[in-house]
mmCIF file of C-alpha atoms and ligand atoms in Angstrom:
data_model
loop_
_atom_site.group_PDB
_atom_site.id
_atom_site.type_symbol
_atom_site.label_atom_id
_atom_site.label_comp_id
_atom_site.label_asym_id
_atom_site.label_seq_id
_atom_site.Cartn_x
_atom_site.Cartn_y
_atom_site.Cartn_z
ATOM 1 C CA MET A 1 125.562 133.840 85.336
ATOM 2 C CA LYS A 2 127.338 133.298 88.093
ATOM 3 C CA ILE A 3 127.193 129.363 89.346
ATOM 4 C CA THR A 4 128.309 128.156 92.850
ATOM 5 C CA TYR A 5 128.316 123.931 93.140
ATOM 6 C CA LEU A 6 126.734 123.992 97.384
ATOM 7 C CA GLY A 7 127.459 119.879 96.620
ATOM 8 C CA HIS A 8 126.407 116.777 95.052
ATOM 9 C CA ALA A 9 123.255 117.484 92.314
ATOM 10 C CA SER A 10 123.000 121.613 93.850
ATOM 11 C CA LEU A 11 123.759 124.679 92.381
ATOM 12 C CA GLN A 12 123.089 128.172 93.432
ATOM 13 C CA ILE A 13 122.562 129.989 90.230
ATOM 14 C CA GLU A 14 122.525 134.181 90.304
ATOM 15 C CA ILE A 15 120.749 135.602 87.046
ATOM 16 C CA ALA A 16 120.306 139.654 87.483
ATOM 17 C CA GLY A 17 119.824 139.445 91.279
ATOM 18 C CA LYS A 18 117.396 136.509 91.225
ATOM 19 C CA ILE A 19 118.501 133.913 92.988
ATOM 20 C CA LEU A 20 118.096 130.353 92.331
ATOM 21 C CA ILE A 21 118.476 126.767 94.194
ATOM 22 C CA VAL A 22 118.716 123.857 92.249
ATOM 23 C CA ASP A 23 118.152 120.330 93.875
ATOM 24 C CA PRO A 24 118.848 121.741 97.799
ATOM 25 C CA PHE A 25 120.537 118.644 99.366
ATOM 26 C CA ILE A 26 123.233 120.707 101.737
ATOM 27 C CA SER A 27 121.821 119.428 105.440
ATOM 28 C CA ALA A 28 123.391 116.007 105.123
ATOM 29 C CA ASN A 29 125.974 116.330 102.901
ATOM 30 C CA GLU A 30 129.228 115.541 104.966
ATOM 31 C CA LEU A 31 131.184 117.336 101.628
ATOM 32 C CA ALA A 32 129.457 120.063 102.283
ATOM 33 C CA LYS A 33 129.916 121.301 106.664
ATOM 34 C CA HIS A 34 130.811 124.013 105.495
ATOM 35 C CA ILE A 35 127.065 125.370 103.375
ATOM 36 C CA ASP A 36 124.793 126.718 105.554
ATOM 37 C CA VAL A 37 121.614 126.363 104.484
ATOM 38 C CA ASN A 38 120.123 128.391 106.622
ATOM 39 C CA ALA A 39 122.294 131.225 105.231
ATOM 40 C CA LEU A 40 120.704 130.647 102.307
ATOM 41 C CA LYS A 41 117.939 133.952 100.392
ATOM 42 C CA VAL A 42 116.289 132.343 97.971
ATOM 43 C CA ASP A 43 113.854 133.565 95.516
ATOM 44 C CA TYR A 44 113.443 130.586 93.322
ATOM 45 C CA ILE A 45 113.976 126.918 94.269
ATOM 46 C CA LEU A 46 114.026 124.150 91.185
ATOM 47 C CA ILE A 47 113.181 120.839 91.450
ATOM 48 C CA THR A 48 114.088 117.999 89.084
ATOM 49 C CA HIS A 49 112.682 114.729 90.786
ATOM 50 C CA ALA A 50 111.424 114.178 94.469
ATOM 51 C CA HIS A 51 114.202 112.194 94.733
ATOM 52 C CA GLN A 52 115.984 112.024 98.663
ATOM 53 C CA ASP A 53 118.809 113.220 97.530
ATOM 54 C CA HIS A 54 117.783 116.321 95.409
ATOM 55 C CA VAL A 55 115.272 118.145 97.615
ATOM 56 C CA LEU A 56 115.681 117.298 101.273
ATOM 57 C CA ASP A 57 116.247 120.765 102.113
ATOM 58 C CA VAL A 58 114.201 122.110 100.505
ATOM 59 C CA GLU A 59 111.372 122.815 102.702
ATOM 60 C CA THR A 60 114.339 124.782 105.060
ATOM 61 C CA ILE A 61 115.066 127.059 102.801
ATOM 62 C CA ALA A 62 111.465 127.700 101.695
ATOM 63 C CA LYS A 63 110.176 128.507 104.753
ATOM 64 C CA ASN A 64 113.580 131.282 105.668
ATOM 65 C CA SER A 65 113.416 133.200 102.459
ATOM 66 C CA GLU A 66 109.167 132.509 101.057
ATOM 67 C CA ALA A 67 110.940 131.148 97.405
ATOM 68 C CA ILE A 68 108.902 129.875 94.710
ATOM 69 C CA ILE A 69 109.471 125.792 93.897
ATOM 70 C CA ILE A 70 109.036 125.465 90.858
ATOM 71 C CA SER A 71 109.124 121.936 89.207
ATOM 72 C CA ASN A 72 107.057 119.084 87.334
ATOM 73 C CA TYR A 73 103.337 119.235 88.066
ATOM 74 C CA GLU A 74 103.101 115.956 91.137
ATOM 75 C CA ILE A 75 105.872 118.170 92.622
ATOM 76 C CA ALA A 76 104.357 121.319 92.195
ATOM 77 C CA SER A 77 101.641 120.115 94.021
ATOM 78 C CA HIS A 78 102.937 118.216 96.791
ATOM 79 C CA TYR A 79 104.721 120.879 98.695
ATOM 80 C CA GLU A 80 101.311 123.351 97.676
ATOM 81 C CA ARG A 81 100.156 120.580 100.789
ATOM 82 C CA LEU A 82 102.165 121.711 102.030
ATOM 83 C CA GLY A 83 101.664 125.181 102.534
ATOM 84 C CA PHE A 84 104.437 126.560 99.900
ATOM 85 C CA LYS A 85 104.229 128.506 97.092
ATOM 86 C CA ALA A 86 104.769 125.937 93.263
ATOM 87 C CA HIS A 87 105.055 126.566 89.811
ATOM 88 C CA PRO A 88 104.143 123.677 88.209
ATOM 89 C CA MET A 89 105.674 122.165 85.141
ATOM 90 C CA ASN A 90 105.713 119.565 82.169
ATOM 91 C CA HIS A 91 107.699 118.442 79.787
ATOM 92 C CA GLY A 92 108.225 120.016 76.488
ATOM 93 C CA GLY A 93 107.426 123.136 78.650
ATOM 94 C CA SER A 94 108.240 126.611 79.166
ATOM 95 C CA TRP A 95 107.793 129.217 81.179
ATOM 96 C CA SER A 96 108.739 132.864 81.205
ATOM 97 C CA PHE A 97 109.871 134.267 84.677
ATOM 98 C CA GLU A 98 112.141 137.335 86.147
ATOM 99 C CA PHE A 99 115.167 135.866 85.546
ATOM 100 C CA GLY A 100 114.283 133.935 82.901
ATOM 101 C CA LYS A 101 113.153 131.632 80.045
ATOM 102 C CA LEU A 102 112.649 127.996 81.879
ATOM 103 C CA SER A 103 111.990 125.032 80.285
ATOM 104 C CA TYR A 104 111.128 121.118 81.903
ATOM 105 C CA THR A 105 113.591 118.460 79.393
ATOM 106 C CA ASN A 106 112.794 114.888 79.570
ATOM 107 C CA ALA A 107 115.180 112.440 81.590
ATOM 108 C CA ILE A 108 115.264 109.287 82.410
ATOM 109 C CA HIS A 109 115.264 108.244 85.917
ATOM 110 C CA THR A 110 112.769 107.970 88.096
ATOM 111 C CA SER A 111 111.065 110.297 90.926
ATOM 112 C CA SER A 112 109.663 108.984 94.531
ATOM 113 C CA PHE A 113 109.783 110.820 97.186
ATOM 114 C CA ALA A 114 111.052 109.458 100.829
ATOM 115 C CA ASP A 115 108.141 108.180 102.092
ATOM 116 C CA GLY A 116 107.569 106.554 98.151
ATOM 117 C CA SER A 117 104.563 108.681 97.254
ATOM 118 C CA TYR A 118 104.707 109.378 93.594
ATOM 119 C CA GLY A 119 107.021 112.348 92.311
ATOM 120 C CA GLY A 120 105.743 112.303 89.187
ATOM 121 C CA GLN A 121 108.255 111.059 85.758
ATOM 122 C CA PRO A 122 111.542 113.420 86.460
ATOM 123 C CA GLY A 123 113.205 116.142 83.951
ATOM 124 C CA GLY A 124 115.844 118.978 83.684
ATOM 125 C CA PHE A 125 115.130 122.555 82.862
ATOM 126 C CA ILE A 126 117.158 124.004 79.608
ATOM 127 C CA ILE A 127 117.358 128.108 81.103
ATOM 128 C CA GLU A 128 117.588 130.641 78.512
ATOM 129 C CA THR A 129 118.915 133.905 79.283
ATOM 130 C CA THR A 130 120.406 138.204 77.740
ATOM 131 C CA SER A 131 123.199 136.294 77.957
ATOM 132 C CA ASN A 132 123.680 132.638 78.659
ATOM 133 C CA ASN A 133 122.236 129.255 77.835
ATOM 134 C CA ILE A 134 122.168 126.051 80.321
ATOM 135 C CA TYR A 135 120.801 123.207 80.281
ATOM 136 C CA ILE A 136 120.730 121.410 84.104
ATOM 137 C CA ALA A 137 120.182 117.262 83.244
ATOM 138 C CA GLY A 138 119.001 115.979 86.447
ATOM 139 C CA ASP A 139 118.968 112.538 87.200
ATOM 140 C CA THR A 140 119.470 110.868 83.773
ATOM 141 C CA ALA A 141 120.610 108.315 81.557
ATOM 142 C CA LEU A 142 122.271 109.348 78.060
ATOM 143 C CA THR A 143 119.302 109.618 76.057
ATOM 144 C CA MET A 144 118.402 111.018 72.343
ATOM 145 C CA ASP A 145 115.979 113.004 73.233
ATOM 146 C CA MET A 146 119.455 115.413 73.249
ATOM 147 C CA LYS A 147 120.000 115.685 70.913
ATOM 148 C CA LEU A 148 116.346 117.748 69.841
ATOM 149 C CA ILE A 149 117.705 120.306 72.196
ATOM 150 C CA PRO A 150 120.115 122.085 70.561
ATOM 151 C CA LEU A 151 117.298 122.927 67.367
ATOM 152 C CA GLN A 152 116.043 124.372 69.627
ATOM 153 C CA THR A 153 118.326 126.059 72.560
ATOM 154 C CA ASN A 154 122.334 127.349 71.684
ATOM 155 C CA ILE A 155 123.321 125.702 75.065
ATOM 156 C CA ASP A 156 126.472 127.333 76.866
ATOM 157 C CA LEU A 157 127.674 125.512 79.458
ATOM 158 C CA ALA A 158 125.756 121.629 79.926
ATOM 159 C CA VAL A 159 125.906 120.850 83.410
ATOM 160 C CA LEU A 160 125.333 116.736 83.408
ATOM 161 C CA PRO A 161 125.688 113.197 85.543
ATOM 162 C CA ILE A 162 128.794 112.228 86.063
ATOM 163 C CA GLY A 163 128.381 109.528 88.838
ATOM 164 C CA ASP A 164 127.984 106.590 87.404
ATOM 165 C CA ASN A 165 124.722 104.072 89.015
ATOM 166 C CA PHE A 166 122.040 105.791 89.880
ATOM 167 C CA THR A 167 122.652 108.939 86.270
ATOM 168 C CA MET A 168 125.083 108.651 83.553
ATOM 169 C CA GLY A 169 129.522 108.146 84.216
ATOM 170 C CA VAL A 170 131.859 109.822 82.816
ATOM 171 C CA GLU A 171 131.373 108.124 78.887
ATOM 172 C CA SER A 172 127.531 108.095 78.802
ATOM 173 C CA ALA A 173 128.610 112.310 79.439
ATOM 174 C CA VAL A 174 130.567 113.250 77.001
ATOM 175 C CA ILE A 175 128.176 111.703 74.395
ATOM 176 C CA ALA A 176 125.628 113.553 75.586
ATOM 177 C CA SER A 177 127.839 116.917 75.668
ATOM 178 C CA GLU A 178 127.839 115.940 71.939
ATOM 179 C CA PHE A 179 124.102 115.450 71.268
ATOM 180 C CA VAL A 180 123.353 119.215 73.116
ATOM 181 C CA GLU A 181 126.092 119.780 71.334
ATOM 182 C CA CYS A 182 128.012 122.092 74.361
ATOM 183 C CA THR A 183 132.130 121.681 74.713
ATOM 184 C CA LYS A 184 132.037 122.790 78.026
ATOM 185 C CA VAL A 185 130.102 120.279 81.324
ATOM 186 C CA LEU A 186 129.953 120.796 85.127
ATOM 187 C CA GLY A 187 129.929 117.706 86.115
ATOM 188 C CA TYR A 188 127.808 117.138 89.134
ATOM 189 C CA HIS A 189 126.268 113.686 90.811
ATOM 190 C CA TYR A 190 129.414 112.470 91.248
ATOM 191 C CA ASP A 191 130.981 111.640 95.031
ATOM 192 C CA THR A 192 128.305 112.039 97.582
ATOM 193 C CA PHE A 193 127.905 108.078 98.027
ATOM 194 C CA GLY A 194 130.290 105.230 97.137
ATOM 195 C CA TYR A 195 128.403 104.430 94.392
ATOM 196 C CA ILE A 196 129.450 107.305 92.606
ATOM 197 C CA LYS A 197 132.698 108.330 94.007
ATOM 198 C CA ILE A 198 135.016 108.558 91.355
ATOM 199 C CA ASP A 199 138.261 109.815 89.601
ATOM 200 C CA HIS A 200 138.679 113.578 89.198
ATOM 201 C CA GLU A 201 142.084 113.507 87.316
ATOM 202 C CA ALA A 202 140.667 110.072 84.362
ATOM 203 C CA ALA A 203 137.279 112.276 84.053
ATOM 204 C CA ARG A 204 139.328 115.546 82.712
ATOM 205 C CA GLN A 205 140.619 113.920 80.686
ATOM 206 C CA HIS A 206 138.943 111.297 78.787
ATOM 207 C CA PHE A 207 136.781 114.754 78.060
ATOM 208 C CA LYS A 208 140.130 116.740 77.321
ATOM 209 C CA SER A 209 140.657 113.737 74.899
ATOM 210 C CA LYS A 210 137.548 114.452 73.011
ATOM 211 C CA GLY A 211 138.316 118.335 72.712
ATOM 212 C CA ARG A 212 136.123 118.297 75.342
ATOM 213 C CA GLU A 213 136.457 120.469 78.788
ATOM 214 C CA LEU A 214 135.280 119.410 82.236
ATOM 215 C CA LEU A 215 134.770 121.917 84.853
ATOM 216 C CA LEU A 216 134.768 120.237 88.456
ATOM 217 C CA LEU A 217 134.313 122.337 91.195
ATOM 218 C CA ASP A 218 134.913 122.524 94.789
ATOM 219 C CA ILE A 219 131.788 122.721 97.638
ATOM 220 C CA GLY A 220 131.376 126.315 97.708
ATOM 221 C CA GLN A 221 133.319 127.490 93.962
ATOM 222 C CA GLU A 222 131.278 129.338 91.362
ATOM 223 C CA ILE A 223 131.700 130.704 87.874
ATOM 224 C CA GLU A 224 130.590 133.213 86.141
ATOM 225 C CA ILE A 225 129.049 132.454 82.327
HETATM 226 NI NI1 NI B 1 117.579 110.453 91.984
HETATM 227 MN MN1 MN B 2 120.035 111.645 92.744
#
């Protein structure tokens, strides 16, 4: 599994030759100017919730690639009404896709489209493959529900928001990594706006002091897990 950080909460994940994009917000991200949205060739678009900083480039990417959009029922239905292919899910549900088993998890946050219309309840994803399992928390507070995850799935990498203000901050993210029983964390949802700018070195040190590892990638940088 190869994960490329596309800035903010946007990820590209390559699994068994399939390309997934999570929460594409690239074209309006000043920090991601070097990423060309139109160059992305994508099989699936995963959306955690409807906020603009997670769905901005969905239509562009879906048009270019005829990608299948996977999200909660309300978001999937929204894109189906616009003529896109979509697969609806809801919390606690799983489905086996050609890239692996995908589950839609609980998150504590809100979810509305830019025009204020309802975007269902926000969530996160667990992707299980033959080699690795990852948890992508989405925008969320620290929640006790995270403790349910390791009862069912062994997580190899947890992708957690660390920018604070709109989501968990670094200290809560350390506890979240304890709840999901995963020592390796990829931080996301930080630095994009003034409210969520963080001190990278302090964040890394805090994780390290708790016996955990925080990965912070450059935008466009990839890791293999
Ligand atoms: Ni949000
Ligand atoms: Mn957000």
